[in-house]
Coordinates of C-alpha atoms and ligand atoms in Angstrom, one line a residue:
X1 CA 0.0 0.0 0.0
X2 CA 2.6 2.6 -1.0
X3 CA 1.5 6.2 -1.6
X4 CA 1.7 7.9 -4.9
X5 CA 3.7 11.2 -4.4
X6 CA 3.8 12.0 -8.1
X7 CA 0.2 13.1 -7.9
X8 CA -0.9 16.7 -7.0
X9 CA -2.7 15.1 -4.1
X10 CA -0.7 12.2 -2.7
X11 CA -3.0 9.2 -2.2
X12 CA -3.4 5.4 -2.1
X13 CA -7.0 5.4 -3.3
X14 CA -6.3 5.5 -7.1
X15 CA -7.5 9.0 -7.2
X16 CA -6.4 9.4 -10.9
X17 CA -8.9 6.7 -11.8
X18 CA -11.8 9.0 -10.8
X19 CA -11.3 12.3 -12.7
X20 CA -14.4 13.9 -11.2
X21 CA -13.4 13.3 -7.6
X22 CA -9.9 14.3 -8.4
X23 CA -11.0 17.6 -9.9
X24 CA -13.3 18.3 -7.0
X25 CA -10.6 17.7 -4.4
X26 CA -8.1 19.8 -6.5
X27 CA -10.6 22.6 -6.4
X28 CA -10.8 22.3 -2.6
X29 CA -7.0 22.2 -2.2
X30 CA -6.2 25.9 -2.7
X31 CA -8.8 26.9 -0.1
X32 CA -7.1 24.5 2.3
X33 CA -3.7 26.0 1.5
X34 CA -5.0 29.5 2.0
X35 CA -6.6 28.5 5.3
X36 CA -3.2 27.0 6.4
X37 CA -1.5 30.3 5.5
X38 CA -4.0 32.4 7.3
X39 CA -4.9 30.3 10.4
X40 CA -2.1 27.7 10.6
X41 CA 1.0 28.1 12.7
X42 CA 2.0 31.7 12.8
X43 CA 5.2 33.0 11.2
X44 CA 6.2 29.4 10.2
X45 CA 6.1 29.5 6.4
X46 CA 9.8 29.8 5.9
X47 CA 11.0 27.4 8.6
X48 CA 12.5 24.0 7.7
X49 CA 11.0 21.5 10.1
X50 CA 12.2 18.0 10.7
X51 CA 8.9 16.2 10.0
X52 CA 7.8 12.7 9.3
X53 CA 5.6 12.1 6.2
X54 CA 3.8 8.9 5.5
X55 CA 5.3 6.9 2.7
X56 CA 3.2 3.8 3.1
X57 CA 0.3 2.7 5.2
X58 CA 1.7 -0.7 6.0
X59 CA 2.3 -1.2 9.7
X60 CA 5.9 -0.5 10.7
X61 CA 7.4 1.2 7.6
X62 CA 5.2 4.2 7.0
X63 CA 7.2 7.2 8.2
X64 CA 9.9 9.1 6.4
X65 CA 11.8 11.9 8.2
X66 CA 13.3 15.0 6.6
X67 CA 13.2 18.8 6.6
X68 CA 10.0 20.3 5.1
X69 CA 8.6 23.8 4.8
X70 CA 5.1 23.3 6.2
X71 CA 3.2 25.0 3.3
X72 CA 4.9 22.3 1.1
X73 CA 3.9 19.4 3.3
X74 CA 2.4 16.6 1.2
X75 CA -1.1 16.4 2.7
X76 CA -3.0 13.6 1.1
X77 CA -5.4 10.7 1.3
X78 CA -4.3 7.5 3.0
X79 CA -6.5 4.6 3.9
X80 CA -5.5 1.5 5.7
X81 CA -5.5 -1.6 3.5
X82 CA -9.0 -3.2 2.9
X83 CA -9.7 -6.3 4.8
X84 CA -10.9 -9.0 2.5
X85 CA -14.5 -10.0 3.4
X86 CA -15.0 -7.5 6.2
X87 CA -18.4 -7.6 7.7
X88 CA -20.6 -5.2 9.7
X89 CA -19.7 -6.3 13.2
X90 CA -22.6 -4.9 15.3
X91 CA -26.1 -3.6 15.3
X92 CA -29.1 -4.5 13.1
X93 CA -26.9 -5.3 10.1
X94 CA -24.4 -7.5 11.9
X95 CA -23.0 -10.2 9.6
X96 CA -23.8 -8.3 6.4
X97 CA -20.8 -7.4 4.1
X98 CA -19.4 -4.0 5.2
X99 CA -20.7 -1.1 3.0
X100 CA -18.4 0.3 0.4
X101 CA -21.0 3.0 -0.5
X102 CA -23.1 5.0 1.9
X103 CA -26.2 3.2 2.9
X104 CA -28.9 5.6 1.7
X105 CA -31.1 5.3 4.7
X106 CA -28.3 6.4 7.1
X107 CA -26.8 9.1 4.9
X108 CA -27.7 12.0 7.2
X109 CA -26.3 10.3 10.4
X110 CA -23.1 9.2 8.7
X111 CA -22.5 12.7 7.3
X112 CA -23.1 14.2 10.6
X113 CA -20.5 11.9 12.3
X114 CA -17.9 12.7 9.6
X115 CA -18.5 16.4 9.7
X116 CA -18.3 16.5 13.6
X117 CA -15.0 14.5 13.4
X118 CA -13.6 16.6 10.5
X119 CA -14.5 19.9 12.2
X120 CA -12.2 19.2 15.2
X121 CA -9.1 18.7 13.1
X122 CA -8.6 22.2 11.7
X123 CA -10.0 23.6 14.9
X124 CA -7.1 22.3 16.9
X125 CA -4.6 23.8 14.4
X126 CA -6.4 27.2 14.8
X127 CA -6.3 26.9 18.6
X128 CA -2.5 26.2 18.6
X129 CA -1.5 28.7 16.0
X130 CA 0.4 31.2 18.3
X131 CA 2.3 28.6 20.3
X132 CA 5.3 28.4 18.0
X133 CA 6.2 32.0 19.0
X134 CA 6.9 30.8 22.6
X135 CA 8.3 27.3 22.2
X136 CA 10.3 25.9 25.2
X137 CA 12.8 24.3 22.8
X138 CA 13.3 23.3 19.2
X139 CA 12.4 19.8 20.0
X140 CA 9.0 20.9 21.3
X141 CA 8.5 23.3 18.4
X142 CA 9.0 20.5 16.0
X143 CA 6.5 18.3 17.9
X144 CA 3.9 21.0 17.8
X145 CA 4.3 21.4 14.0
X146 CA 4.2 17.6 13.5
X147 CA 0.9 17.5 15.4
X148 CA -0.4 20.5 13.4
X149 CA 0.4 19.0 9.9
X150 CA -1.1 15.7 10.9
X151 CA -4.3 17.4 12.1
X152 CA -4.4 19.1 8.7
X153 CA -4.1 15.7 7.1
X154 CA -6.9 14.3 9.3
X155 CA -9.1 17.1 7.9
X156 CA -8.1 15.8 4.4
X157 CA -9.2 12.4 5.4
X158 CA -12.7 13.5 6.3
X159 CA -13.0 15.8 3.3
X160 CA -12.1 12.9 1.1
X161 CA -15.0 10.9 2.5
X162 CA -17.4 13.8 2.1
X163 CA -16.3 14.4 -1.5
X164 CA -16.1 10.8 -2.5
X165 CA -19.4 9.7 -1.0
X166 CA -21.8 12.6 -0.3
X167 CA -22.0 14.4 -3.7
X168 CA -22.9 18.1 -3.6
X169 CA -23.8 18.4 0.0
X170 CA -20.5 16.7 0.9
X171 CA -18.7 19.3 -1.1
X172 CA -20.6 22.0 0.7
X173 CA -19.7 20.5 4.1
X174 CA -16.1 20.4 3.0
X175 CA -16.2 24.1 2.2
X176 CA -17.8 24.8 5.6
X177 CA -14.9 23.1 7.4
X178 CA -12.7 26.0 6.3
X179 CA -15.4 28.6 7.1
X180 CA -16.1 27.8 10.8
X181 CA -13.3 28.9 13.0
X182 CA -12.3 28.1 16.6
X183 CA -13.8 30.7 19.0
X184 CA -15.5 32.6 16.2
X185 CA -18.6 34.4 17.5
X186 CA -20.7 33.8 14.4
X187 CA -19.3 30.6 13.0
X188 CA -17.7 28.6 15.9
X189 CA -16.4 25.1 15.7
X190 CA -19.0 22.4 16.5
X191 CA -17.8 21.1 19.8
X192 CA -17.1 23.4 22.7
X193 CA -13.6 22.1 23.6
X194 CA -12.5 23.2 20.2
X195 CA -13.5 26.8 20.8
X196 CA -11.4 27.2 24.0
X197 CA -8.1 28.9 23.4
X198 CA -4.8 27.0 23.8
X199 CA -2.8 30.0 25.0
X200 CA 0.3 28.5 26.5
X201 CA 2.3 25.3 26.4
X202 CA 1.0 23.8 29.6
X203 CA -2.5 24.0 28.0
X204 CA -1.1 22.5 24.8
X205 CA 0.4 19.5 26.6
X206 CA -2.8 19.1 28.6
X207 CA -4.8 19.4 25.3
X208 CA -2.7 16.7 23.5
X209 CA -3.0 14.4 26.6
X210 CA -6.7 14.8 27.3
X211 CA -8.4 16.1 24.1
X212 CA -6.4 14.2 21.6
X213 CA -7.2 11.1 23.7
X214 CA -10.9 11.8 23.1
X215 CA -9.8 11.7 19.4
X216 CA -8.3 8.3 19.9
X217 CA -11.5 6.9 21.5
X218 CA -13.8 8.5 18.9
X219 CA -11.7 7.4 16.0
X220 CA -11.4 3.9 17.4
X221 CA -15.2 3.7 17.6
X222 CA -15.5 5.0 14.1
X223 CA -12.9 2.5 13.0
X224 CA -15.4 -0.2 13.9
X225 CA -17.9 1.3 11.4
X226 CA -19.8 -0.8 8.9
X227 CA -19.1 1.9 6.4
X228 CA -15.7 0.6 5.3
X229 CA -14.1 3.7 3.9
X230 CA -14.7 5.5 7.2
X231 CA -13.2 2.5 9.1
X232 CA -10.1 2.3 6.9
X233 CA -9.3 6.0 7.1
X234 CA -9.8 6.1 10.9
X235 CA -7.5 3.1 11.3
X236 CA -4.7 5.0 9.6
X237 CA -5.5 8.2 11.5
X238 CA -5.1 6.3 14.8
X239 CA -1.5 5.4 13.9
X240 CA -0.7 9.1 13.7
X241 CA -2.8 10.0 16.9
X242 CA -0.4 8.0 19.1
X243 CA 2.4 10.5 18.7
X244 CA 0.1 13.4 19.7
X245 CA -0.7 11.7 23.0
X246 CA 3.0 11.0 23.5
X247 CA 3.6 14.7 23.2
X248 CA 1.0 15.4 25.8
X249 CA 2.0 12.7 28.3
X250 CA 5.7 13.4 28.1
X251 CA 5.2 17.2 28.0
X252 CA 3.2 17.3 31.2
X253 CA 5.6 14.7 32.7
X254 CA 8.5 17.0 32.0
X255 CA 6.7 20.0 33.6
X256 CA 6.0 17.9 36.7
X257 CA 9.6 16.7 36.8
X258 CA 10.9 20.2 36.7
X259 CA 8.6 21.3 39.5
X260 CA 9.9 18.4 41.6
X261 CA 13.6 19.2 40.8
X262 CA 13.0 22.8 41.9
X263 CA 11.3 21.7 45.1
X264 CA 14.2 19.4 46.0
X265 CA 17.0 21.7 44.9
X266 CA 15.7 24.7 46.8
X267 CA 14.0 22.8 49.6
X268 CA 10.8 24.8 49.0
X269 CA 7.2 24.5 47.9
X270 CA 7.5 27.9 46.3
X271 CA 8.2 26.6 42.8
X272 CA 7.1 29.9 41.1
X273 CA 9.8 31.8 42.9
X274 CA 12.3 29.8 40.9
X275 CA 10.5 30.0 37.6
X276 CA 8.8 26.6 37.6
X277 CA 5.1 25.6 37.5
X278 CA 4.0 24.4 40.9
X279 CA 2.1 21.1 41.2
X280 CA -1.2 22.7 42.5
X281 CA -1.3 24.8 39.3
X282 CA -0.6 21.7 37.2
X283 CA -3.6 20.1 39.0
X284 CA -5.8 23.0 38.2
X285 CA -4.9 22.8 34.5
X286 CA -5.5 19.1 34.6
X287 CA -9.0 19.7 36.1
X288 CA -9.9 22.1 33.4
X289 CA -8.7 20.0 30.4
X290 CA -10.1 16.8 31.8
X291 CA -13.5 18.3 32.4
X292 CA -13.9 19.9 29.0
X293 CA -12.6 16.7 27.3
X294 CA -15.1 14.4 29.0
X295 CA -17.9 16.6 27.7
X296 CA -16.8 15.6 24.2
X297 CA -18.4 12.1 24.8
X298 CA -21.9 13.6 24.7
X299 CA -24.8 12.9 27.0
X300 CA -24.7 9.9 29.4
X301 CA -27.9 8.5 27.8
X302 CA -28.1 9.3 24.1
X303 CA -30.6 8.0 21.6
X304 CA -28.2 9.4 18.9
X305 CA -25.5 7.1 20.1
X306 CA -27.9 4.2 20.3
X307 CA -29.0 4.8 16.8
X308 CA -25.5 5.1 15.4
X309 CA -24.8 1.8 17.0
X310 CA -27.9 0.0 15.8
X311 CA -27.3 1.4 12.3
X312 CA -23.8 -0.1 12.4
X313 CA -22.1 3.3 11.9
X314 CA -20.2 3.8 15.2
X315 CA -19.3 1.0 17.5
X316 CA -17.8 0.7 21.0
X317 CA -14.1 0.8 21.8
X318 CA -12.6 -2.4 20.5
X319 CA -16.0 -3.7 19.6
X320 CA -14.9 -6.9 18.0
X321 CA -13.0 -7.9 21.2
X322 CA -16.1 -7.5 23.4
X323 CA -17.7 -10.8 24.3
X324 CA -21.5 -10.2 23.9
X325 CA -24.1 -10.3 21.2
X326 CA -23.1 -6.9 19.7
X327 CA -26.8 -6.0 19.5
X328 CA -27.3 -4.9 23.1
X329 CA -31.1 -5.2 23.1
X330 CA -31.4 -6.4 26.7
X331 CA -28.0 -5.6 28.2
X332 CA -27.6 -3.0 30.9
X333 CA -24.7 -0.7 31.8
X334 CA -24.1 1.1 35.0
X335 CA -24.3 4.9 34.7
X336 CA -23.6 7.6 37.2
X337 CA -26.5 10.1 37.8
X338 CA -27.7 12.7 40.2
X339 CA -30.3 11.8 42.8
X340 CA -31.1 14.8 45.0
X341 CA -27.7 15.9 46.2
X342 CA -25.9 12.6 45.6
X343 CA -24.1 11.0 42.7
X344 CA -25.5 7.4 42.4
X345 CA -25.1 4.5 40.0
X346 CA -28.0 3.0 38.2
X347 CA -28.4 0.3 35.6
X348 CA -29.4 1.7 32.2
X349 CA -30.1 0.2 28.8
X350 CA -26.6 -0.5 27.4
X351 CA -27.6 0.8 24.0
X352 CA -28.5 4.3 25.2
X353 CA -25.4 4.2 27.6
X354 CA -22.9 3.9 24.7
X355 CA -21.4 7.4 25.1
X356 CA -20.9 6.7 28.9
X357 CA -19.2 3.4 28.3
X358 CA -16.8 5.1 25.9
X359 CA -16.2 7.8 28.5
X360 CA -15.4 5.1 31.1
X361 CA -12.9 3.5 28.7
X362 CA -11.3 7.0 28.2
X363 CA -11.1 7.8 31.9
X364 CA -9.3 4.5 32.6
X365 CA -6.8 5.4 29.9
X366 CA -6.3 8.9 31.3
X367 CA -5.6 7.4 34.7
X368 CA -2.7 5.3 33.3
X369 CA -1.0 8.5 32.2
X370 CA -1.6 10.3 35.4
X371 CA -0.2 7.4 37.3
X372 CA 3.1 7.9 35.4
X373 CA 3.2 11.5 36.4
X374 CA 2.6 10.5 40.0
X375 CA 5.5 8.1 39.7
X376 CA 7.8 11.0 38.8
X377 CA 6.6 12.9 42.0
X378 CA 7.0 9.8 44.2
X379 CA 10.4 9.0 42.9
X380 CA 11.4 12.6 43.8
X381 CA 10.3 11.9 47.3
X382 CA 7.6 14.5 47.3
X383 CA 4.2 14.0 49.0
X384 CA 1.7 15.1 46.4
X385 CA -0.6 13.2 44.1
X386 CA -2.2 14.5 40.9
X387 CA -5.8 13.4 40.7
X388 CA -8.3 13.1 37.9
X389 CA -11.4 15.0 39.0
X390 CA -14.8 13.3 39.4
X391 CA -16.8 13.2 36.2
X392 CA -19.4 15.5 37.9
X393 CA -16.9 18.3 38.2
X394 CA -17.2 21.4 35.9
X395 CA -19.4 19.8 33.2
X396 CA -21.1 21.6 30.3
X397 CA -22.8 18.6 28.7
X398 CA -24.9 15.8 30.3
X399 CA -26.7 15.3 33.6
X400 CA -23.9 16.9 35.7
X401 CA -24.0 20.2 33.8
X402 CA -27.2 20.9 35.9
X403 CA -25.3 20.9 39.2
X404 CA -22.0 22.1 40.7
X405 CA -19.6 19.7 42.2
X406 CA -16.2 19.6 43.8
X407 CA -13.3 17.7 42.2
X408 CA -14.1 14.8 44.5
X409 CA -17.7 14.7 43.3
X410 CA -19.5 16.3 46.2
X411 CA -22.5 18.3 45.0
X412 CA -22.3 22.0 46.3
X413 CA -24.4 25.1 45.9
X414 CA -23.9 27.8 43.2
X415 CA -22.7 30.2 46.0
X416 CA -20.1 27.7 47.2
X417 CA -19.0 27.2 43.6
X418 CA -18.6 30.9 43.0
X419 CA -16.6 31.1 46.2
X420 CA -14.3 28.1 45.6
X421 CA -13.8 27.4 41.9
X422 CA -10.5 29.3 41.9
X423 CA -9.1 26.6 44.1
X424 CA -9.8 24.0 41.4
X425 CA -9.6 25.7 38.1
X426 CA -6.8 28.1 36.8
X427 CA -7.5 31.6 37.9
X428 CA -6.6 34.7 35.9
X429 CA -3.6 35.0 38.1
X430 CA -2.5 31.4 37.5
X431 CA -2.9 31.9 33.7
X432 CA -1.0 35.2 33.8
X433 CA 1.8 33.4 35.7
X434 CA 2.0 30.5 33.2
X435 CA 1.9 33.0 30.3
X436 CA 4.7 35.0 31.9
X437 CA 7.0 32.0 31.5
X438 CA 6.3 31.6 27.8
X439 CA 9.4 32.8 26.1
X440 CA 10.8 31.2 23.0
X441 CA 14.0 29.1 23.5
X442 CA 15.4 28.4 20.0
X443 CA 19.0 27.5 20.6
X444 CA 19.5 23.8 19.7
X445 CA 19.6 21.6 22.8
X446 CA 18.5 24.4 25.2
X447 CA 15.2 24.1 27.1
X448 CA 13.1 26.7 29.0
X449 CA 13.5 26.7 32.8
X450 CA 10.0 25.6 33.6
X451 CA 10.2 22.2 31.8
X452 CA 12.7 19.4 32.0
X453 CA 14.6 18.3 28.8
X454 CA 13.1 15.4 26.9
X455 CA 14.3 11.9 27.7
X456 CA 15.5 11.5 24.1
X457 CA 15.4 13.0 20.7
X458 CA 13.2 12.3 17.7
X459 CA 13.9 9.4 15.3
X460 CA 17.2 8.6 17.1
X461 CA 18.5 12.1 16.7
X462 CA 20.3 13.7 19.7
X463 CA 18.4 16.2 21.8
X464 CA 20.6 19.0 20.5
X465 CA 19.7 18.3 16.9
X466 CA 18.4 21.3 15.0
X467 CA 14.8 20.2 14.7
X468 CA 13.7 23.4 13.2
X469 CA 15.8 25.8 11.1
X470 CA 14.7 29.4 10.9
X471 CA 15.4 31.0 7.5
Ligands
LIG1 N1 -20.5 20.1 22.4 O1 -27.1 12.6 22.1 P1 -25.9 13.4 22.5 C1 -10.5 14.7 17.9 C2 -25.0 17.9 21.4 S1 -11.7 14.7 19.1 C3 -21.6 20.6 21.8 O2 -25.1 13.0 23.6 P2 -24.2 12.5 20.5 C4 -9.4 15.6 18.0 C5 -25.3 16.9 20.3 O3 -24.7 17.3 19.0 C6 -13.0 13.6 18.5 N2 -22.7 19.9 21.5 O4 -25.0 13.6 21.2 C7 -8.8 15.9 19.2 C8 -26.7 16.7 20.3 O5 -27.4 17.7 19.5 P3 -28.8 17.5 18.9 C9 -14.0 14.2 17.6 C10 -22.8 18.6 22.0 O6 -24.3 12.8 19.1 C11 -7.8 16.8 19.3 C12 -27.1 16.9 21.7 O7 -26.1 17.6 22.3 N3 -14.9 13.2 17.1 O8 -10.6 14.0 17.0 O9 -24.5 11.1 21.0 C13 -7.3 17.4 18.2 C14 -27.4 15.6 22.4 O10 -26.3 14.9 22.7 C15 -21.7 18.0 22.6 C16 -16.2 13.0 17.4 O11 -16.7 13.7 18.2 C17 -20.5 18.8 22.8 N4 -19.4 18.3 23.5 O12 -22.7 12.7 21.1 C18 -7.9 17.1 17.0 C19 -16.8 11.8 16.8 N5 -22.0 16.8 23.0 O13 -28.8 16.2 18.1 C20 -8.9 16.2 16.9 C21 -18.1 12.1 16.1 C22 -23.3 16.6 22.6 O14 -29.8 17.5 20.1 N6 -19.1 12.7 17.0 N7 -23.7 17.7 22.0 O15 -29.0 18.7 18.0 C23 -20.0 12.0 17.8 O16 -19.9 10.8 17.8 C24 -21.0 12.7 18.6 O17 -21.4 13.8 17.8 C25 -20.6 13.1 20.0 C26 -21.9 13.7 20.7 C27 -20.0 12.0 20.8 C28 -19.6 14.3 19.9

């Protein structure tokens, strides 16, 4: 499954065999490039960036590293290889051959899923566009840009599906992807987490840890889809997503490590005095990014999610590995809800609880990363534990959006919340402090004082490698 780089749009879908589709995508391409120039990474057009580019979609040998100017990055269309005889694995059509074309009766639902997924990709690039100006090192700058170009490619993936399978309204949706903008008052991005600013690098690392991880779980559920082209493109996107979460996990880990080093070196809790980010502030950022990211899974009980499942469009995480009937007619699933002032568990129909189940899978995965950060703190001999807040904390979507709760899940009054939320979420002052640390460090091998150096370089290169060349 090698990729044809001779084409104007690199691809492994035989685009040149379908002139109409090729022309439509070539028509969309300049708008994309213009969007990148206007809303992609600021002041980056002339930089040579040590990036990886997909050369094949086969497991193992797909990445090629070299210096690239980002506007010349070869964005294209890459699908994982087709699985011979693949079937719909769940829902009412279980056992039927997977669809190669959109099933007419589910067109609207499928388009909506693809549009929602696609909309997040350019949104994140927009959110992160100023960060390059304050990078803590060339290594981090390169990682930011790698994430950005891959999010751009993920937009291409969804735009391809819209163009190839949804005719005129698909083309209109593809245009609209470039018209909505993160945080825009009139035309915002679809999901709220993608309208929040990513103003500093701690936010960026938290975003790639928590919000990109929602991407992993949503893409994994879409990779189960009975609509085979969606499944195949999501499978390849997932291989790229892993690096984004690595950037988040190691990024936060290095900020934690630096805080611990300062505490031990100066025998103090006053990490800020020595130019680091203290653990309580890291906890507040964690609380914020976790809570806006769990909102991305939708309502706890959702007929939309039940319908997507029954239609065979969006499965559960690792659907084929789950040992049940994959129909879920009579199954139940335990869901947290509010009763009076208490959060209690109740058994609900497993079909309508699909969003909640995915959220549970996601929270377990987040915990694994947080455990690693806590190991850094423990090994430094410091008595502090980072904690994932309760799912009832600071919610904007679902049952818990109706109430106010502490990070440990105790329901409190509005007045209490107004009084205390600054203890749990970054205050203006916290944000101003973190912002004050954001100054670009661009000498090869040098790292800002608020973050520890990376454990190793990229692709076997040393840490002092010139990952980005300014021209
Ligand atoms: N914000 O039945 P419900 C990524 C709406 S991230 C605003 O629970 P559903 C990435 C909902 O639209 C992954 N509105 O909804 C990461 C519905 O409206 P209607 C992105 C929301 O559909 C980092 C109503 O509330 N991919 O890839 O079951 C960097 C009822 O809700 C929200 C996907 O999201 C919200 N958070 O669940 C780059 C996958 N939540 O029908 C990239 C595709 C709900 O009443 N999307 N609403 O008008 C989906 O599967 C679903 O749309 C959702 C929502 C899971 C998001």
